[in-house]
Short mmCIF file of C-alpha atoms and ligand atoms in Angstrom, two decimals:
data_model
loop_
_atom_site.label_atom_id
_atom_site.label_comp_id
_atom_site.label_asym_id
_atom_site.label_seq_id
_atom_site.Cartn_x
_atom_site.Cartn_y
_atom_site.Cartn_z
CA UNK A 1 49.44 192.92 -77.71
CA UNK A 2 46.21 193.14 -75.71
CA UNK A 3 43.05 191.66 -77.15
CA UNK A 4 41.57 195.09 -78.04
CA UNK A 5 44.66 195.93 -80.10
CA UNK A 6 44.60 192.50 -81.77
CA UNK A 7 40.98 192.94 -82.87
CA UNK A 8 41.62 196.41 -84.31
CA UNK A 9 44.80 195.18 -86.14
CA UNK A 10 42.84 192.31 -87.72
CA UNK A 11 40.08 194.76 -88.65
CA UNK A 12 42.53 197.21 -90.34
CA UNK A 13 44.23 194.34 -92.24
CA UNK A 14 40.87 193.03 -93.44
CA UNK A 15 39.82 196.48 -94.68
CA UNK A 16 43.16 196.92 -96.50
CA UNK A 17 42.81 193.50 -98.18
CA UNK A 18 39.32 194.41 -99.39
CA UNK A 19 40.58 197.76 -100.76
CA UNK A 20 43.44 196.07 -102.67
CA UNK A 21 41.14 193.34 -104.04
CA UNK A 22 38.60 195.90 -105.14
CA UNK A 23 41.28 197.98 -106.89
CA UNK A 24 42.41 194.91 -108.84
CA UNK A 25 38.88 194.18 -109.99
CA UNK A 26 38.25 197.86 -110.79
CA UNK A 27 41.45 198.10 -112.84
CA UNK A 28 40.29 195.15 -114.99
CA UNK A 29 37.15 197.09 -115.82
CA UNK A 30 38.45 200.64 -116.31
CA UNK A 31 36.02 203.55 -116.39
CA UNK A 32 34.03 203.76 -119.62
CA UNK A 33 34.17 200.02 -120.36
CA UNK A 34 30.94 198.05 -120.58
CA UNK A 35 29.50 196.55 -117.40
CA UNK A 36 31.00 193.34 -116.17
CA UNK A 37 29.85 190.57 -118.52
CA UNK A 38 27.81 187.66 -117.23
CA UNK A 39 25.40 184.97 -118.30
CA UNK A 40 22.02 186.56 -118.47
CA UNK A 41 18.45 185.88 -119.63
CA UNK A 42 16.07 188.77 -120.30
CA UNK A 43 12.36 188.45 -121.15
CA UNK A 44 10.37 190.82 -123.41
CA UNK A 45 6.94 190.71 -125.08
CA UNK A 46 7.03 189.69 -128.79
CA UNK A 47 3.39 190.08 -129.85
CA UNK A 48 0.25 187.99 -129.98
CA UNK A 49 -0.97 185.00 -131.95
CA UNK A 50 -4.02 185.52 -134.21
CA UNK A 51 -6.13 184.04 -131.37
CA UNK A 52 -4.76 186.62 -128.89
CA UNK A 53 -2.21 184.56 -126.96
CA UNK A 54 0.74 186.63 -125.70
CA UNK A 55 4.17 185.54 -126.96
CA UNK A 56 7.41 186.35 -125.15
CA UNK A 57 10.95 186.41 -126.40
CA UNK A 58 13.95 185.60 -124.20
CA UNK A 59 17.47 186.83 -124.88
CA UNK A 60 20.25 184.60 -123.57
CA UNK A 61 23.60 186.40 -123.43
CA UNK A 62 26.97 185.03 -122.38
CA UNK A 63 30.15 186.68 -121.08
CA UNK A 64 31.75 186.44 -124.54
CA UNK A 65 29.01 188.64 -126.01
CA UNK A 66 27.20 185.90 -127.90
CA UNK A 67 23.41 185.94 -127.70
CA UNK A 68 20.44 183.80 -128.67
CA UNK A 69 16.85 185.02 -128.89
CA UNK A 70 14.21 182.35 -128.37
CA UNK A 71 10.44 182.79 -128.28
CA UNK A 72 7.53 180.90 -126.79
CA UNK A 73 5.81 180.43 -130.18
CA UNK A 74 7.19 177.15 -131.57
CA UNK A 75 10.11 177.33 -129.08
CA UNK A 76 11.76 179.07 -132.03
CA UNK A 77 15.36 180.31 -132.15
CA UNK A 78 14.74 183.75 -133.67
CA UNK A 79 18.37 184.88 -133.87
CA UNK A 80 21.87 183.90 -132.88
CA UNK A 81 24.73 186.40 -132.77
CA UNK A 82 28.12 184.72 -133.28
CA UNK A 83 31.60 186.25 -133.74
CA UNK A 84 33.71 186.03 -136.90
CA UNK A 85 37.51 185.75 -136.88
CA UNK A 86 37.86 189.49 -136.17
CA UNK A 87 35.43 189.34 -133.28
CA UNK A 88 32.56 190.95 -135.24
CA UNK A 89 29.17 189.62 -134.23
CA UNK A 90 26.44 188.89 -136.74
CA UNK A 91 23.20 186.93 -136.82
CA UNK A 92 23.89 183.48 -138.30
CA UNK A 93 20.32 182.18 -138.50
CA UNK A 94 17.36 182.78 -140.82
CA UNK A 95 14.05 184.04 -139.47
CA UNK A 96 11.80 187.07 -139.19
CA UNK A 97 12.01 190.40 -137.36
CA UNK A 98 8.46 190.17 -136.07
CA UNK A 99 6.16 187.43 -134.82
CA UNK A 100 3.76 187.87 -137.76
CA UNK A 101 6.42 186.61 -140.18
CA UNK A 102 6.25 183.19 -138.54
CA UNK A 103 2.50 182.78 -139.16
CA UNK A 104 2.69 182.72 -142.96
CA UNK A 105 4.64 179.93 -144.63
CA UNK A 106 7.71 179.82 -142.43
CA UNK A 107 9.64 176.72 -143.57
CA UNK A 108 10.17 175.82 -139.88
CA UNK A 109 12.76 178.58 -139.35
CA UNK A 110 14.41 177.97 -135.95
CA UNK A 111 11.56 175.80 -134.65
CA UNK A 112 11.29 172.75 -132.48
CA UNK A 113 9.56 170.17 -134.63
CA UNK A 114 7.43 167.34 -133.26
CA UNK A 115 5.89 165.02 -132.44
CA UNK A 116 7.66 163.49 -135.35
CA UNK A 117 10.35 165.56 -137.01
CA UNK A 118 10.86 164.55 -140.66
CA UNK A 119 8.59 162.23 -142.67
CA UNK A 120 6.30 159.30 -141.98
CA UNK A 121 5.56 157.37 -145.17
CA UNK A 122 1.99 157.41 -146.47
CA UNK A 123 1.08 159.36 -143.30
CA UNK A 124 0.37 156.11 -141.46
CA UNK A 125 1.88 153.82 -138.89
CA UNK A 126 0.87 150.75 -136.90
CA UNK A 127 1.51 150.65 -133.17
CA UNK A 128 0.49 147.78 -130.88
CA UNK A 129 -1.76 146.43 -133.64
CA UNK A 130 -3.60 149.69 -134.22
CA UNK A 131 -3.30 151.80 -137.38
CA UNK A 132 -2.89 155.56 -136.90
CA UNK A 133 -3.60 157.97 -139.74
CA UNK A 134 -1.94 161.38 -139.89
CA UNK A 135 -2.43 164.42 -142.11
CA UNK A 136 -0.76 164.17 -145.53
CA UNK A 137 0.98 167.53 -145.52
CA UNK A 138 3.91 166.64 -147.81
CA UNK A 139 2.79 164.78 -150.94
CA UNK A 140 1.54 161.39 -149.75
CA UNK A 141 3.52 161.69 -146.49
CA UNK A 142 3.30 163.31 -143.07
CA UNK A 143 6.00 165.92 -142.40
CA UNK A 144 7.24 167.57 -139.19
CA UNK A 145 4.35 166.65 -136.89
CA UNK A 146 1.42 167.61 -139.10
CA UNK A 147 -0.64 170.66 -140.01
CA UNK A 148 -0.11 172.27 -136.59
CA UNK A 149 2.99 170.61 -135.21
CA UNK A 150 5.01 171.75 -132.19
CA UNK A 151 6.49 174.57 -134.29
CA UNK A 152 3.04 176.24 -134.32
CA UNK A 153 2.18 175.77 -130.64
CA UNK A 154 2.59 178.18 -127.74
CA UNK A 155 5.06 176.89 -125.15
CA UNK A 156 5.24 177.83 -121.45
CA UNK A 157 8.54 179.33 -120.40
CA UNK A 158 10.51 179.64 -117.22
CA UNK A 159 14.07 180.58 -116.41
CA UNK A 160 15.74 177.77 -114.49
CA UNK A 161 19.23 176.87 -113.28
CA UNK A 162 20.70 174.11 -115.36
CA UNK A 163 24.19 172.71 -114.70
CA UNK A 164 24.75 175.72 -112.45
CA UNK A 165 23.82 178.24 -115.14
CA UNK A 166 20.66 180.12 -116.10
CA UNK A 167 18.71 178.33 -118.83
CA UNK A 168 15.38 178.71 -120.58
CA UNK A 169 12.96 175.84 -120.10
CA UNK A 170 10.04 175.64 -122.50
CA UNK A 171 7.27 173.13 -122.00
CA UNK A 172 4.32 171.97 -124.02
CA UNK A 173 1.61 169.41 -123.37
CA UNK A 174 0.39 167.65 -126.50
CA UNK A 175 -3.06 166.17 -125.94
CA UNK A 176 -3.98 162.57 -126.71
CA UNK A 177 -4.99 162.41 -130.38
CA UNK A 178 -3.41 165.74 -131.36
CA UNK A 179 -2.50 165.57 -135.07
CA UNK A 180 -3.51 161.90 -134.96
CA UNK A 181 -0.84 160.77 -132.46
CA UNK A 182 -1.72 158.59 -129.46
CA UNK A 183 -1.12 159.53 -125.82
CA UNK A 184 -0.93 162.72 -123.81
CA UNK A 185 2.68 163.82 -124.05
CA UNK A 186 4.48 166.39 -121.91
CA UNK A 187 7.64 167.86 -123.50
CA UNK A 188 10.34 170.07 -122.07
CA UNK A 189 13.01 171.72 -124.15
CA UNK A 190 15.81 173.53 -122.32
CA UNK A 191 18.04 176.01 -124.10
CA UNK A 192 21.28 177.09 -122.44
CA UNK A 193 24.19 179.17 -123.65
CA UNK A 194 27.50 178.95 -121.80
CA UNK A 195 30.62 181.12 -121.86
CA UNK A 196 32.32 178.74 -124.33
CA UNK A 197 29.80 179.81 -127.01
CA UNK A 198 27.97 176.50 -126.80
CA UNK A 199 24.21 176.53 -127.28
CA UNK A 200 22.77 173.33 -125.82
CA UNK A 201 19.27 172.02 -126.45
CA UNK A 202 18.06 169.35 -124.07
CA UNK A 203 14.81 167.52 -124.78
CA UNK A 204 12.73 165.60 -122.22
CA UNK A 205 9.31 164.01 -122.54
CA UNK A 206 6.88 161.61 -120.90
CA UNK A 207 3.70 160.03 -122.25
CA UNK A 208 0.72 158.20 -120.74
CA UNK A 209 0.40 155.94 -123.79
CA UNK A 210 2.97 154.66 -126.34
CA UNK A 211 3.65 157.16 -129.15
CA UNK A 212 6.27 157.78 -131.83
CA UNK A 213 8.45 160.74 -130.88
CA UNK A 214 11.23 162.42 -132.85
CA UNK A 215 12.02 165.93 -131.63
CA UNK A 216 14.55 168.16 -133.34
CA UNK A 217 15.42 171.79 -133.95
CA UNK A 218 15.03 173.22 -137.45
CA UNK A 219 17.36 176.25 -137.36
CA UNK A 220 18.65 177.41 -140.75
CA UNK A 221 22.25 178.57 -140.42
CA UNK A 222 24.28 180.83 -142.65
CA UNK A 223 27.70 181.47 -141.14
CA UNK A 224 28.41 184.34 -143.53
CA UNK A 225 26.08 186.31 -141.22
CA UNK A 226 23.13 188.49 -142.12
CA UNK A 227 25.14 191.54 -143.16
CA UNK A 228 26.85 189.55 -145.92
CA UNK A 229 24.21 186.97 -146.67
CA UNK A 230 24.57 184.81 -149.76
CA UNK A 231 24.17 181.12 -150.55
CA UNK A 232 25.75 178.48 -148.35
CA UNK A 233 27.53 176.60 -151.16
CA UNK A 234 31.01 177.77 -150.08
CA UNK A 235 30.58 176.54 -146.49
CA UNK A 236 32.82 173.51 -145.86
CA UNK A 237 31.04 170.61 -144.21
CA UNK A 238 32.40 167.62 -142.32
CA UNK A 239 30.01 164.94 -141.07
CA UNK A 240 30.96 162.14 -138.72
CA UNK A 241 28.90 159.71 -140.80
CA UNK A 242 30.10 156.73 -142.86
CA UNK A 243 26.54 155.75 -143.76
CA UNK A 244 23.28 157.37 -144.81
CA UNK A 245 19.69 156.35 -145.48
CA UNK A 246 18.84 156.67 -149.21
CA UNK A 247 15.32 157.80 -150.09
CA UNK A 248 12.59 157.16 -152.67
CA UNK A 249 11.26 159.98 -154.82
CA UNK A 250 8.98 161.22 -152.00
CA UNK A 251 12.00 161.44 -149.65
CA UNK A 252 10.99 158.39 -147.61
CA UNK A 253 13.93 156.10 -146.73
CA UNK A 254 14.05 152.92 -148.79
CA UNK A 255 15.09 151.13 -145.59
CA UNK A 256 18.65 150.51 -146.76
CA UNK A 257 21.68 151.90 -144.97
CA UNK A 258 24.36 152.64 -147.58
CA UNK A 259 27.99 153.64 -147.41
CA UNK A 260 28.78 157.25 -148.34
CA UNK A 261 32.10 156.14 -149.88
CA UNK A 262 32.63 157.31 -153.45
CA UNK A 263 29.38 159.33 -153.45
CA UNK A 264 28.57 163.06 -153.02
CA UNK A 265 27.29 162.05 -149.56
CA UNK A 266 30.84 161.54 -148.34
CA UNK A 267 31.58 164.39 -145.91
CA UNK A 268 33.89 162.31 -143.72
CA UNK A 269 36.53 164.86 -144.75
CA UNK A 270 35.64 168.55 -145.35
CA UNK A 271 33.98 169.46 -148.67
CA UNK A 272 32.30 172.68 -149.78
CA UNK A 273 28.54 172.05 -149.75
CA UNK A 274 28.36 173.19 -153.38
CA UNK A 275 31.19 170.99 -154.67
CA UNK A 276 29.03 168.01 -155.70
CA UNK A 277 25.53 169.43 -155.31
CA UNK A 278 24.89 169.51 -159.07
CA UNK A 279 26.17 165.98 -159.71
CA UNK A 280 24.13 163.34 -161.53
CA UNK A 281 23.99 161.17 -158.43
CA UNK A 282 20.38 159.88 -158.31
CA UNK A 283 20.05 160.63 -154.58
CA UNK A 284 21.14 164.24 -155.08
CA UNK A 285 18.66 164.53 -157.99
CA UNK A 286 15.79 163.22 -155.83
CA UNK A 287 16.63 165.60 -152.98
CA UNK A 288 17.11 168.58 -155.30
CA UNK A 289 20.43 168.82 -153.42
CA UNK A 290 21.06 167.50 -149.94
CA UNK A 291 17.97 166.52 -147.98
CA UNK A 292 19.13 163.28 -146.41
CA UNK A 293 19.52 161.55 -143.09
CA UNK A 294 23.08 160.63 -142.18
CA UNK A 295 23.80 157.83 -139.74
CA UNK A 296 26.22 159.23 -137.19
CA UNK A 297 29.24 157.12 -136.24
CA UNK A 298 28.65 156.18 -132.63
CA UNK A 299 30.89 154.24 -130.33
CA UNK A 300 28.18 154.17 -127.74
CA UNK A 301 24.48 154.67 -128.56
CA UNK A 302 22.92 157.68 -126.79
CA UNK A 303 26.31 159.20 -125.86
CA UNK A 304 26.94 162.85 -126.73
CA UNK A 305 29.26 162.46 -129.74
CA UNK A 306 30.75 164.69 -132.40
CA UNK A 307 28.31 164.98 -135.30
CA UNK A 308 30.04 167.40 -137.64
CA UNK A 309 31.59 170.76 -138.38
CA UNK A 310 30.85 173.62 -140.77
CA UNK A 311 33.49 176.21 -141.67
CA UNK A 312 32.78 179.39 -143.60
CA UNK A 313 36.07 180.57 -145.17
CA UNK A 314 35.28 184.29 -145.59
CA UNK A 315 34.15 185.03 -142.04
CA UNK A 316 36.17 182.24 -140.44
CA UNK A 317 33.11 181.16 -138.44
CA UNK A 318 32.96 177.53 -137.36
CA UNK A 319 29.93 175.60 -136.14
CA UNK A 320 30.40 172.18 -134.59
CA UNK A 321 27.65 169.99 -133.25
CA UNK A 322 27.52 167.14 -130.77
CA UNK A 323 24.46 165.00 -130.19
CA UNK A 324 23.02 161.96 -128.45
CA UNK A 325 20.81 161.32 -131.49
CA UNK A 326 21.62 158.51 -133.97
CA UNK A 327 21.17 160.66 -137.11
CA UNK A 328 21.19 164.11 -138.65
CA UNK A 329 19.14 165.44 -141.57
CA UNK A 330 21.45 167.61 -143.62
CA UNK A 331 19.20 169.92 -145.67
CA UNK A 332 20.81 172.42 -148.06
CA UNK A 333 17.87 174.85 -148.26
CA UNK A 334 16.66 173.51 -151.62
CA UNK A 335 13.10 174.78 -151.14
CA UNK A 336 14.10 178.37 -150.37
CA UNK A 337 13.17 180.50 -153.39
CA UNK A 338 13.21 184.14 -152.28
CA UNK A 339 9.55 184.16 -151.27
CA UNK A 340 10.34 184.36 -147.54
CA UNK A 341 11.41 187.92 -146.79
CA UNK A 342 13.20 187.69 -143.48
CA UNK A 343 15.19 189.74 -140.99
CA UNK A 344 16.33 193.13 -142.24
CA UNK A 345 14.07 192.76 -145.31
CA UNK A 346 16.37 190.15 -146.87
CA UNK A 347 14.71 187.72 -149.32
CA UNK A 348 15.98 184.26 -148.53
CA UNK A 349 17.02 182.96 -151.93
CA UNK A 350 17.72 179.40 -153.11
CA UNK A 351 20.13 177.71 -150.68
CA UNK A 352 20.63 180.73 -148.44
CA UNK A 353 20.58 178.48 -145.37
CA UNK A 354 21.34 174.92 -144.30
CA UNK A 355 19.92 172.79 -141.49
CA UNK A 356 21.52 170.11 -139.37
CA UNK A 357 18.48 168.48 -137.80
CA UNK A 358 19.78 165.97 -135.26
CA UNK A 359 17.19 163.23 -135.10
CA UNK A 360 16.12 159.61 -135.34
CA UNK A 361 15.82 158.29 -138.89
CA UNK A 362 12.81 159.35 -140.98
CA UNK A 363 9.88 156.92 -141.17
CA UNK A 364 11.21 154.83 -138.27
CA UNK A 365 7.67 153.90 -137.11
CA UNK A 366 7.37 151.93 -140.39
CA UNK A 367 10.96 150.61 -140.51
CA UNK A 368 11.58 147.97 -137.86
CA UNK A 369 15.27 147.79 -138.88
CA UNK A 370 15.84 151.42 -137.75
CA UNK A 371 16.39 152.36 -134.09
CA UNK A 372 12.98 152.62 -132.42
CA UNK A 373 11.28 156.00 -131.95
CA UNK A 374 8.49 154.66 -129.75
CA UNK A 375 8.27 156.25 -126.34
CA UNK A 376 6.43 153.92 -123.99
CA UNK A 377 4.12 154.84 -121.15
CA UNK A 378 6.01 156.46 -118.25
CA UNK A 379 9.39 156.05 -119.95
CA UNK A 380 11.78 159.04 -119.81
CA UNK A 381 12.67 160.57 -123.17
CA UNK A 382 15.98 162.43 -123.10
CA UNK A 383 18.06 163.81 -125.99
CA UNK A 384 20.79 166.46 -126.10
CA UNK A 385 22.30 168.44 -128.98
CA UNK A 386 25.02 171.05 -128.53
CA UNK A 387 26.05 173.61 -131.17
CA UNK A 388 29.47 175.17 -130.55
CA UNK A 389 30.50 178.41 -132.29
CA UNK A 390 34.07 179.58 -132.83
CA UNK A 391 36.17 181.25 -135.53
CA UNK A 392 39.59 180.74 -137.11
C1 LIG B 1 13.24 169.27 -143.72
C2 LIG B 1 12.87 168.37 -144.82
C3 LIG B 1 12.91 169.14 -146.09
C4 LIG B 1 11.99 170.32 -146.03
C5 LIG B 1 12.36 171.19 -144.88
C6 LIG B 1 11.39 172.32 -144.72
O1 LIG B 1 14.57 169.58 -143.72
O2 LIG B 1 13.65 167.23 -144.90
O3 LIG B 1 12.53 168.31 -147.15
O4 LIG B 1 10.68 169.89 -145.85
O5 LIG B 1 12.41 170.43 -143.70
O6 LIG B 1 11.19 173.04 -145.88
#
């Protein structure tokens, strides 16, 4: 074969290979089927704050059809579509249809809370010999970062590549002295959704002066889904926690770390949330249900470990979470009372949602026996929590 013939034979073979390959791909996506699925992030405007700042909402979609909508106000997860056992998608989080809903009395629906998620006793702490006084926005205590915590701030957003996939990076700079906290703090929160239906939240921060820091996400879940919303008492919860931190009657930890054994706090094997929620246990009475920090069983501190699982028997939906954090606040929606009218005009009644706020222990700045929450100058803060959705 002369060289001209050889070149044309190779060319014809290459064209034929491409045609065959293309046919295979085409036959997988027959005419009329939806476009080829892929990981995608789409930005849209979501309104303005009362002071006129523009807010955007980003929709993260994966190849399995799951989607998460996250906005730049409060870095809030506005909705999360997850499949049930028959493959039907529904929104499994509480929140509002419009931005305005979040300005009046949102109980932290979907938000990133900071600087200090959860409570600081007597709204005070001492750091390096200096006393810092915070706003008392929860009885005598400081809750969730103050009057205007990170949940009420406008975050900058950009779409980045994270572990080879598109992700949404939100950043916020908290000025020195904001809400009474020391140091100028830069925070980055990265949301990513992969094709295994895992929503990962990665937190990073740096400060120019030592400050307490306890970032978490305050999403309220209801795995029944919005179309069949009801209370969460039938959801079965497992927590990888042999210990918890009991609280006083203002929900500040007493400082003890107690075993869950033989108490309604024992979720080391699955129990419906409602099974023991009306018991006479003094801790349950104080919390008005569950509103407690559980100490996660860790083999290695700071490693991403299994935190727990929630199963909703009617839909078959399962939520599992993994975290690098030492604790999780399990809150059974005890303060919901129907006054928040949310997505689709649904009034969120008593215990219509639960939260699993992965975190450091409450009041750590005043409890030297708890793992430290102080971020020192130029230190790197890094935490990861992953929520995995499935159905059975
Ligand atoms: C956290 C607290 C609860 C309550 C909610 C918001 O989960 O622990 O006591 O404040 O936030 O309503």
